[in-house]
Amino acid sequence: MASKKPVFKPYNRDQLMAFPPTFEELIPADHTVRIVDKVINAINVGPLLEAYHIRGASNYHPILLLKVLVYGYVTNTYSSRKLAIACRENVPFMWLSGMSKPDHNTINRFRGVRLKHALRSVFEEVVKYLAAEGLLSIEEVYTDGTKIEANANKYTFVWKKAIATNKEKMKKQLADIWDYAQSVATVEDLLPEPPTAKTVSTESINAAVKKLNEVLANNDQVDKKTKAKLRYLTKNYPPNIEKYEQQEAILGERNSYSKTDTDATFMRLKEDHMLNGQLKPAYNVQISTSNQFIVNYTIHPNPSDTLTLKSHLQQHEDSFGQAPKTLTADAGYGSQENYSLLEKKEIEAFVKYNMFDKEQDGHYNKKYPFAAGKLFYNTVKDVYICPMGQEMEYQGNVKKITSSGFEQTSRKYQAKNCNNCPLNGACHKSKTNRIIEVNVDLKNQKQRAHEMLNSEQGIRHRKKRCYDVEPVFANIKQNHGFRRFMLRGKQKVEIEWGLLAIAQNLRKKAA
């Protein structure tokens, strides 16, 4: 019996075609690249065109480069070199670019320079386009933040505390040698105190070093060890203090930065592959979403979400001419300053405070029965009643200034005869009579937040927040593998995240 031969489909690479296929035939009608092309063709890109000047050689069209970049971020192609290769070899990119072949320098320069002042307007136009289609709302948003690692060396760090420590060491060593100089110098040679006594600065260090050299350098009574110290501080202290002042200028209000990206601050990242909570240079990315579309984004150098809300809301107003009507956020934003800001802007806020979730837990309430928030307040006498029924009298106000400059005022109340109380040790741990501080404004704000969050509408917003804003970060980080910025500097990082935001919105529309 004859064996059967395998059957193959025809393969002839040199076969001529009467009607060769076009790119239009090769790309399906529902392909994502067509969404990118359609949306960018439909929006106003005037600010982008204005970034070009009428001089020099001809340029690749900015709409071409914008489409290539956006589609690159949609398909997880972030490298300018890979984008340049894709324009030569990848069918959707070749169709999108009209067979143009921009090199990686052109793409990178366009991303880092031309988009510097234009990408925000492109993002806003995309959001408005999607809102007009009814896919999202700019009035009802869900806000959250995440930390993304910067393109910076984690071992080239500068810490504000280390600078302060080194300046104090310099001050102490100068004071020691100044005291020694006083003992060997005449009365008219030295001032009563060194110039660094009040402040350590370039001027004071230089003045102290100059004066010490005048007194000690050529004095035969000075021992060799002291002269060696004098030579060391003369050589090192002036340049060191100048370096510290430059670093402090870069730090500003921050506690740290990386030398390879001075805009990046050291933060603890959840996605730490070493699982040891190591500090890394990063940026705090804030977004507001609606139906998993990104409506607004801002980049911040400070790790705390609490301090980001004010500028984030301001950006929303700058982009769309008005603040959102409704905002939902987690406990990271629940501060007196933020509640006051939301009230001032008349935003319906569903924002948790730090103890909200624990207060919903009955076990927690049983565990801390003597918490200050559970004490009875007598409004007539203005006293709190301690667990044993004794009055805690008003002692005055306490004012505090937060790191952002916001002033908080608390009322202080103190109990009596705690030493003989049978609940002493269980009610509080202080060795003196118990003192509580009550921020009345914050207490009222938390009460209103509690009522809002537990209302029918509040419960709906709380549930929706978990599957509206949080999956957006998960999609960008987990599904699309973006865990580290490629560009350096806050301005370029904003461009990169703006491209990611546009890509997220267009991917969502295509889905």
XYZ file of C-alpha atoms in Angstrom:
511
model
C 0.000 0.000 0.000
C 1.462 3.396 -1.077
C 2.225 5.857 1.738
C 0.337 9.171 1.746
C 2.355 12.305 1.029
C 1.892 15.414 3.199
C -0.123 18.198 1.631
C 1.106 21.796 1.937
C -0.484 25.069 1.010
C 1.142 26.782 -1.999
C 4.227 28.843 -1.152
C 5.784 30.970 -3.854
C 7.375 34.130 -2.597
C 8.039 35.372 -6.136
C 4.407 35.015 -7.291
C 3.272 38.209 -9.034
C -0.094 39.722 -8.132
C -2.399 41.493 -10.542
C -3.749 43.577 -7.652
C -1.173 43.775 -4.811
C -2.726 44.330 -1.322
C -2.638 47.829 0.174
C -2.139 48.867 3.785
C -5.890 49.528 3.997
C -6.537 45.848 3.280
C -3.850 44.638 5.684
C -5.210 46.559 8.695
C -8.613 45.407 10.070
C -11.379 47.998 10.290
C -11.524 47.740 14.108
C -7.754 47.914 14.650
C -6.582 50.219 17.471
C -4.292 52.128 15.109
C -7.368 53.395 13.275
C -8.752 54.762 16.573
C -5.489 56.636 17.171
C -5.571 58.056 13.645
C -9.249 59.046 13.833
C -9.080 60.774 17.239
C -5.908 62.762 16.544
C -7.283 63.855 13.160
C -10.451 65.074 14.906
C -8.902 67.140 17.708
C -7.397 70.631 17.684
C -3.571 70.458 17.608
C -3.005 74.191 17.119
C -0.649 74.586 20.132
C 1.510 71.763 18.764
C 1.807 73.393 15.336
C 2.756 76.682 17.027
C 5.826 74.970 18.523
C 7.408 75.125 15.054
C 8.944 78.262 13.545
C 9.106 79.331 9.897
C 12.791 78.819 9.308
C 15.342 76.099 8.647
C 14.952 72.832 6.750
C 11.647 71.021 6.354
C 10.449 68.891 9.284
C 8.430 65.730 9.612
C 4.823 66.731 10.165
C 4.095 67.000 13.923
C 0.791 65.116 13.544
C 2.706 62.208 11.995
C 5.172 62.122 14.896
C 2.393 62.538 17.465
C 0.465 59.590 16.037
C 3.605 57.435 16.002
C 4.394 58.291 19.620
C 0.845 57.782 20.882
C 0.437 54.471 19.074
C 3.866 53.454 20.394
C 2.672 54.009 23.965
C -0.567 52.166 23.168
C 1.471 49.116 22.086
C 4.098 49.341 24.875
C 6.795 50.615 22.474
C 8.378 53.378 24.536
C 11.925 53.511 23.115
C 12.586 56.049 20.346
C 14.919 53.551 18.646
C 12.230 50.859 18.632
C 9.706 53.370 17.292
C 12.080 54.284 14.460
C 12.479 50.583 13.592
C 8.702 50.076 13.738
C 8.172 52.861 11.189
C 10.297 50.828 8.765
C 9.093 47.310 9.555
C 5.722 47.287 11.380
C 2.637 47.494 9.133
C 0.397 49.620 11.466
C 3.269 52.081 12.056
C 4.055 52.198 8.321
C 0.372 52.883 7.572
C 0.165 55.520 10.320
C 3.353 57.327 9.205
C 2.507 57.160 5.506
C 5.731 55.222 4.867
C 7.831 58.035 6.375
C 10.928 56.871 8.251
C 11.831 59.348 11.023
C 14.996 58.350 12.879
C 15.201 57.935 16.654
C 16.773 61.381 17.170
C 13.834 63.028 15.419
C 11.321 61.102 17.522
C 13.197 61.734 20.764
C 13.644 65.456 20.051
C 9.973 65.773 19.188
C 8.978 64.065 22.442
C 11.365 66.004 24.697
C 11.302 69.458 23.044
C 8.321 70.016 20.739
C 5.785 68.455 23.114
C 7.100 70.404 26.103
C 4.318 73.004 26.090
C 1.829 71.335 23.749
C 1.107 67.842 25.064
C -1.195 68.997 27.861
C -3.488 70.687 25.322
C -3.465 67.529 23.156
C -4.462 65.442 26.203
C -7.246 67.901 27.082
C -8.576 67.795 23.519
C -8.677 63.994 23.640
C -10.590 64.116 26.960
C -13.088 66.628 25.542
C -13.531 64.473 22.421
C -14.293 61.396 24.558
C -16.603 63.416 26.821
C -18.544 64.614 23.770
C -19.062 60.960 22.834
C -20.478 60.296 26.318
C -17.650 57.968 27.352
C -16.546 59.971 30.394
C -17.466 62.859 32.663
C -15.206 65.718 33.700
C -17.603 66.586 36.541
C -17.643 63.293 38.477
C -14.104 61.994 39.080
C -12.214 59.464 41.189
C -8.738 60.472 42.365
C -5.764 58.386 43.444
C -1.978 58.390 43.262
C 0.910 56.000 42.779
C 4.686 56.208 42.914
C 6.687 55.372 39.795
C 10.446 54.962 39.834
C 12.512 57.680 38.164
C 15.258 57.068 35.618
C 17.885 57.838 38.236
C 20.665 56.151 40.172
C 19.374 55.150 43.607
C 22.901 55.368 45.086
C 23.603 59.008 44.115
C 21.444 60.593 46.793
C 21.426 63.876 48.703
C 19.597 64.119 52.039
C 18.577 67.358 53.745
C 19.240 65.852 57.175
C 22.799 64.866 56.177
C 23.496 68.427 55.004
C 22.224 69.848 58.294
C 24.372 67.350 60.238
C 27.504 68.212 58.263
C 26.910 71.950 58.699
C 26.582 71.472 62.457
C 29.847 69.502 62.500
C 31.558 72.313 60.622
C 30.143 74.842 63.063
C 31.327 72.831 66.087
C 34.834 72.259 64.712
C 35.194 75.930 63.832
C 33.988 76.883 67.320
C 36.573 74.546 68.905
C 39.474 75.952 66.924
C 38.140 79.474 67.494
C 38.237 78.897 71.270
C 41.820 77.668 70.933
C 42.698 80.744 68.873
C 41.257 82.970 71.585
C 43.670 81.458 74.109
C 46.777 82.185 72.038
C 45.750 85.485 70.419
C 45.703 89.023 71.716
C 42.391 90.643 72.580
C 42.243 92.730 69.390
C 42.989 89.803 67.073
C 39.638 87.982 67.422
C 36.004 88.886 67.805
C 34.106 87.763 70.955
C 32.342 85.004 68.922
C 32.984 83.342 65.546
C 31.018 84.564 62.493
C 29.343 81.118 62.349
C 27.726 81.509 65.776
C 24.350 82.532 64.362
C 24.298 80.902 60.933
C 26.456 78.664 58.766
C 26.743 80.147 55.288
C 29.348 80.723 52.593
C 30.021 84.246 53.895
C 30.324 83.219 57.554
C 32.577 80.235 56.787
C 34.878 82.319 54.591
C 35.043 85.065 57.219
C 35.856 82.571 59.991
C 38.525 80.785 57.937
C 40.133 84.087 56.916
C 40.258 85.377 60.504
C 41.657 82.093 61.869
C 44.426 82.091 59.278
C 45.338 85.657 60.209
C 45.704 84.668 63.858
C 47.063 81.098 63.733
C 48.844 80.460 60.417
C 52.076 82.303 61.301
C 51.875 82.035 65.073
C 54.826 80.072 66.523
C 52.839 79.176 69.648
C 50.385 77.055 67.641
C 51.110 73.302 67.638
C 51.441 71.296 64.411
C 48.191 69.386 64.953
C 46.150 72.592 65.127
C 47.881 73.990 62.060
C 47.042 70.769 60.175
C 43.386 71.193 61.156
C 43.528 74.799 59.997
C 44.962 73.784 56.605
C 42.252 71.119 56.223
C 39.347 73.449 56.968
C 40.899 76.204 54.822
C 41.039 73.824 51.867
C 37.722 71.996 52.340
C 35.219 74.094 54.254
C 34.618 76.965 51.748
C 33.920 74.653 48.750
C 31.907 72.271 50.940
C 29.590 74.955 52.310
C 29.093 76.309 48.778
C 28.157 72.788 47.621
C 25.724 72.374 50.540
C 23.982 75.656 49.714
C 23.592 74.612 46.084
C 22.117 71.292 47.203
C 19.713 73.034 49.595
C 18.539 75.252 46.731
C 17.760 72.129 44.669
C 16.041 70.418 47.617
C 13.641 73.251 48.364
C 10.933 71.795 50.625
C 11.938 68.194 49.898
C 14.009 65.908 52.131
C 16.047 64.238 49.374
C 16.877 64.031 45.681
C 18.945 61.947 43.269
C 21.984 63.496 41.624
C 21.147 61.881 38.275
C 17.610 63.333 38.286
C 17.465 66.239 40.691
C 13.671 66.512 40.371
C 13.172 62.957 41.698
C 12.624 62.395 45.430
C 13.423 59.213 47.359
C 10.215 57.338 48.215
C 9.158 53.870 49.343
C 7.677 51.910 46.452
C 5.159 49.082 46.830
C 6.550 47.312 43.747
C 9.969 46.730 45.308
C 11.426 43.600 43.684
C 13.820 43.169 46.623
C 10.879 43.156 49.068
C 12.803 45.190 51.633
C 11.056 48.558 51.350
C 14.141 50.190 49.898
C 13.936 53.912 49.169
C 14.238 54.759 45.470
C 14.117 58.001 43.457
C 10.554 58.338 42.187
C 7.683 60.656 41.290
C 4.212 60.730 42.842
C 1.726 60.485 39.956
C -1.806 61.717 40.628
C -4.734 60.990 38.306
C -8.472 61.583 38.225
C -10.541 59.098 36.257
C -14.069 58.607 34.975
C -15.143 55.170 33.734
C -11.435 54.202 33.730
C -10.570 57.088 31.390
C -7.907 59.490 32.696
C -9.454 62.956 32.982
C -6.574 64.763 34.714
C -2.992 64.026 35.754
C -0.256 65.813 37.710
C 3.284 64.893 38.751
C 4.573 65.670 42.263
C 7.962 65.411 44.002
C 6.488 64.843 47.487
C 5.562 61.275 48.560
C 2.420 62.206 50.517
C -0.899 62.257 48.629
C -2.292 64.716 51.176
C -0.220 67.601 49.810
C -1.067 66.995 46.150
C -4.818 67.654 46.025
C -4.663 71.455 45.869
C -2.470 71.656 42.765
C -4.237 68.650 41.213
C -7.619 70.401 41.460
C -6.084 73.613 40.161
C -4.861 71.748 37.084
C -8.397 70.428 36.513
C -9.735 73.985 36.618
C -7.000 75.234 34.271
C -7.775 72.432 31.812
C -11.577 72.568 31.765
C -12.478 75.968 33.212
C -14.186 74.551 36.296
C -13.610 72.248 39.241
C -15.281 68.820 39.267
C -18.692 68.703 40.932
C -18.013 65.369 42.659
C -14.720 63.905 43.860
C -14.100 60.531 45.509
C -10.762 59.627 47.102
C -9.277 57.397 49.782
C -8.011 58.285 53.268
C -4.684 59.589 51.943
C -6.465 62.864 51.084
C -8.522 63.243 54.269
C -6.956 66.285 55.964
C -8.439 69.495 57.345
C -6.748 71.520 54.618
C -8.229 69.335 51.875
C -11.707 69.238 53.400
C -11.629 73.053 53.692
C -10.454 73.351 50.079
C -13.243 71.087 48.812
C -15.839 73.041 50.795
C -14.526 76.337 49.412
C -14.743 75.049 45.825
C -18.234 73.628 46.535
C -17.180 70.137 45.460
C -19.318 67.259 46.696
C -16.590 65.221 48.351
C -16.627 61.543 49.252
C -13.177 61.514 50.870
C -12.278 59.171 53.715
C -10.335 60.308 56.765
C -7.571 58.212 58.331
C -9.713 56.304 60.856
C -12.867 55.841 58.751
C -12.342 52.181 57.837
C -11.354 51.236 61.391
C -14.429 52.963 62.792
C -16.586 50.666 60.661
C -15.004 47.689 62.443
C -16.790 46.746 65.654
C -13.696 44.970 67.033
C -11.679 48.186 66.833
C -14.352 50.125 68.733
C -14.286 47.537 71.514
C -10.504 47.565 71.622
C -10.265 51.324 72.315
C -13.318 52.218 74.467
C -11.598 55.262 76.047
C -10.523 57.031 72.833
C -10.857 60.822 72.907
C -13.429 60.748 70.121
C -15.785 58.666 72.286
C -15.835 61.002 75.286
C -19.073 62.888 75.968
C -18.958 66.658 75.402
C -21.099 69.018 77.503
C -21.812 71.971 75.193
C -23.236 74.134 78.012
C -20.201 73.892 80.313
C -17.663 73.382 77.487
C -16.203 70.327 79.218
C -15.547 66.734 78.235
C -16.568 63.956 80.611
C -13.916 61.338 81.281
C -14.817 57.611 81.552
C -15.151 57.972 85.346
C -17.603 60.877 85.013
C -15.158 63.656 85.965
C -15.101 66.928 84.026
C -12.136 67.721 81.777
C -11.858 71.512 81.715
C -10.779 73.766 78.835
C -7.128 74.881 79.161
C -6.640 77.029 76.035
C -5.931 76.726 72.330
C -3.006 75.036 70.625
C -1.968 76.190 67.138
C 0.043 74.095 64.682
C 1.376 74.827 61.215
C 1.461 71.907 58.782
C 4.293 71.302 56.318
C 2.214 73.019 53.627
C 1.768 76.143 55.782
C -1.847 75.439 56.799
C -2.736 76.579 60.329
C -4.679 74.221 62.592
C -6.237 75.232 65.907
C -7.108 72.726 68.647
C -8.802 73.181 72.016
C -6.994 71.584 74.970
C -8.868 69.904 77.848
C -7.363 68.370 81.007
C -8.754 65.934 83.556
C -8.322 66.033 87.345
C -7.217 63.479 89.971
C -6.053 60.841 87.470
C -3.544 59.451 90.006
C -6.285 58.006 92.230
C -8.518 56.875 89.374
C -9.158 53.095 89.130
C -8.954 53.385 85.314
C -5.487 54.942 85.445
C -3.332 53.083 82.928
C -6.290 51.808 80.946
C -7.824 55.201 80.140
C -4.471 56.759 79.105
C -0.721 56.129 79.469
C 0.377 59.577 80.646
C 1.934 59.927 84.114
C 0.082 63.206 84.664
C -3.600 64.115 84.407
C -4.988 63.163 81.007
C -4.913 65.898 78.322
C -6.809 65.765 75.044
C -6.641 68.149 72.098
C -9.780 68.572 69.994
C -9.684 70.193 66.571
C -13.314 71.319 66.411
C -13.279 72.226 62.719
C -11.684 68.925 61.723
C -14.063 67.016 63.999
C -17.066 68.604 62.270
C -15.542 67.933 58.838
C -15.014 64.279 59.706
C -18.593 64.027 60.929
C -19.874 65.420 57.621
C -17.530 63.089 55.699
C -18.801 60.119 57.738
C -22.398 60.978 56.871
C -21.584 61.483 53.186
C -19.610 58.253 52.904
C -22.313 56.173 54.589
C -25.152 57.630 52.530
C -26.581 55.600 49.650
C -24.718 57.787 47.153
C -21.531 57.637 49.206
C -21.549 53.834 49.340
C -21.989 53.725 45.548
C -19.036 56.085 45.033
C -16.855 54.154 47.496
C -17.524 50.894 45.691
C -16.971 52.411 42.253
C -13.647 53.995 43.224
C -12.109 50.540 43.638
C -12.874 49.558 40.047
C -12.544 52.984 38.428
C -9.243 54.624 39.319
C -7.204 51.761 40.806
C -7.435 49.446 37.745
C -5.991 52.227 35.579
C -2.701 52.142 37.487
C -2.793 48.335 37.492
C -3.313 48.257 33.727
C -0.443 50.649 33.011
C 1.958 48.969 35.438
C 1.062 45.291 35.235
C -0.459 44.753 31.796
C 1.689 47.249 29.912
C 4.858 46.925 31.939
C 5.468 50.613 32.641
C 7.164 50.742 36.041
C 10.001 53.197 35.435
C 10.189 56.474 33.564
C 12.575 56.603 30.614
C 13.090 60.386 30.627
C 14.684 62.559 33.316
C 13.426 65.780 34.853
C 9.894 66.640 35.978
C 9.031 68.433 32.742
C 9.931 65.449 30.546
C 8.338 63.014 32.989
C 5.081 64.966 32.605
C 5.347 64.535 28.818
C 5.901 60.803 29.217
C 2.961 60.355 31.569
C 0.790 62.504 29.303
C 1.500 60.106 26.436
C 0.646 57.179 28.706
C -2.620 58.885 29.697
C -3.604 59.483 26.065
C -2.675 55.873 25.241
C -4.777 54.578 28.160
C -7.800 56.589 26.986
C -7.511 55.444 23.369
C -7.004 51.799 24.408
C -10.130 52.078 26.540
C -12.091 53.620 23.659
C -10.948 50.853 21.306
C -12.046 48.229 23.841
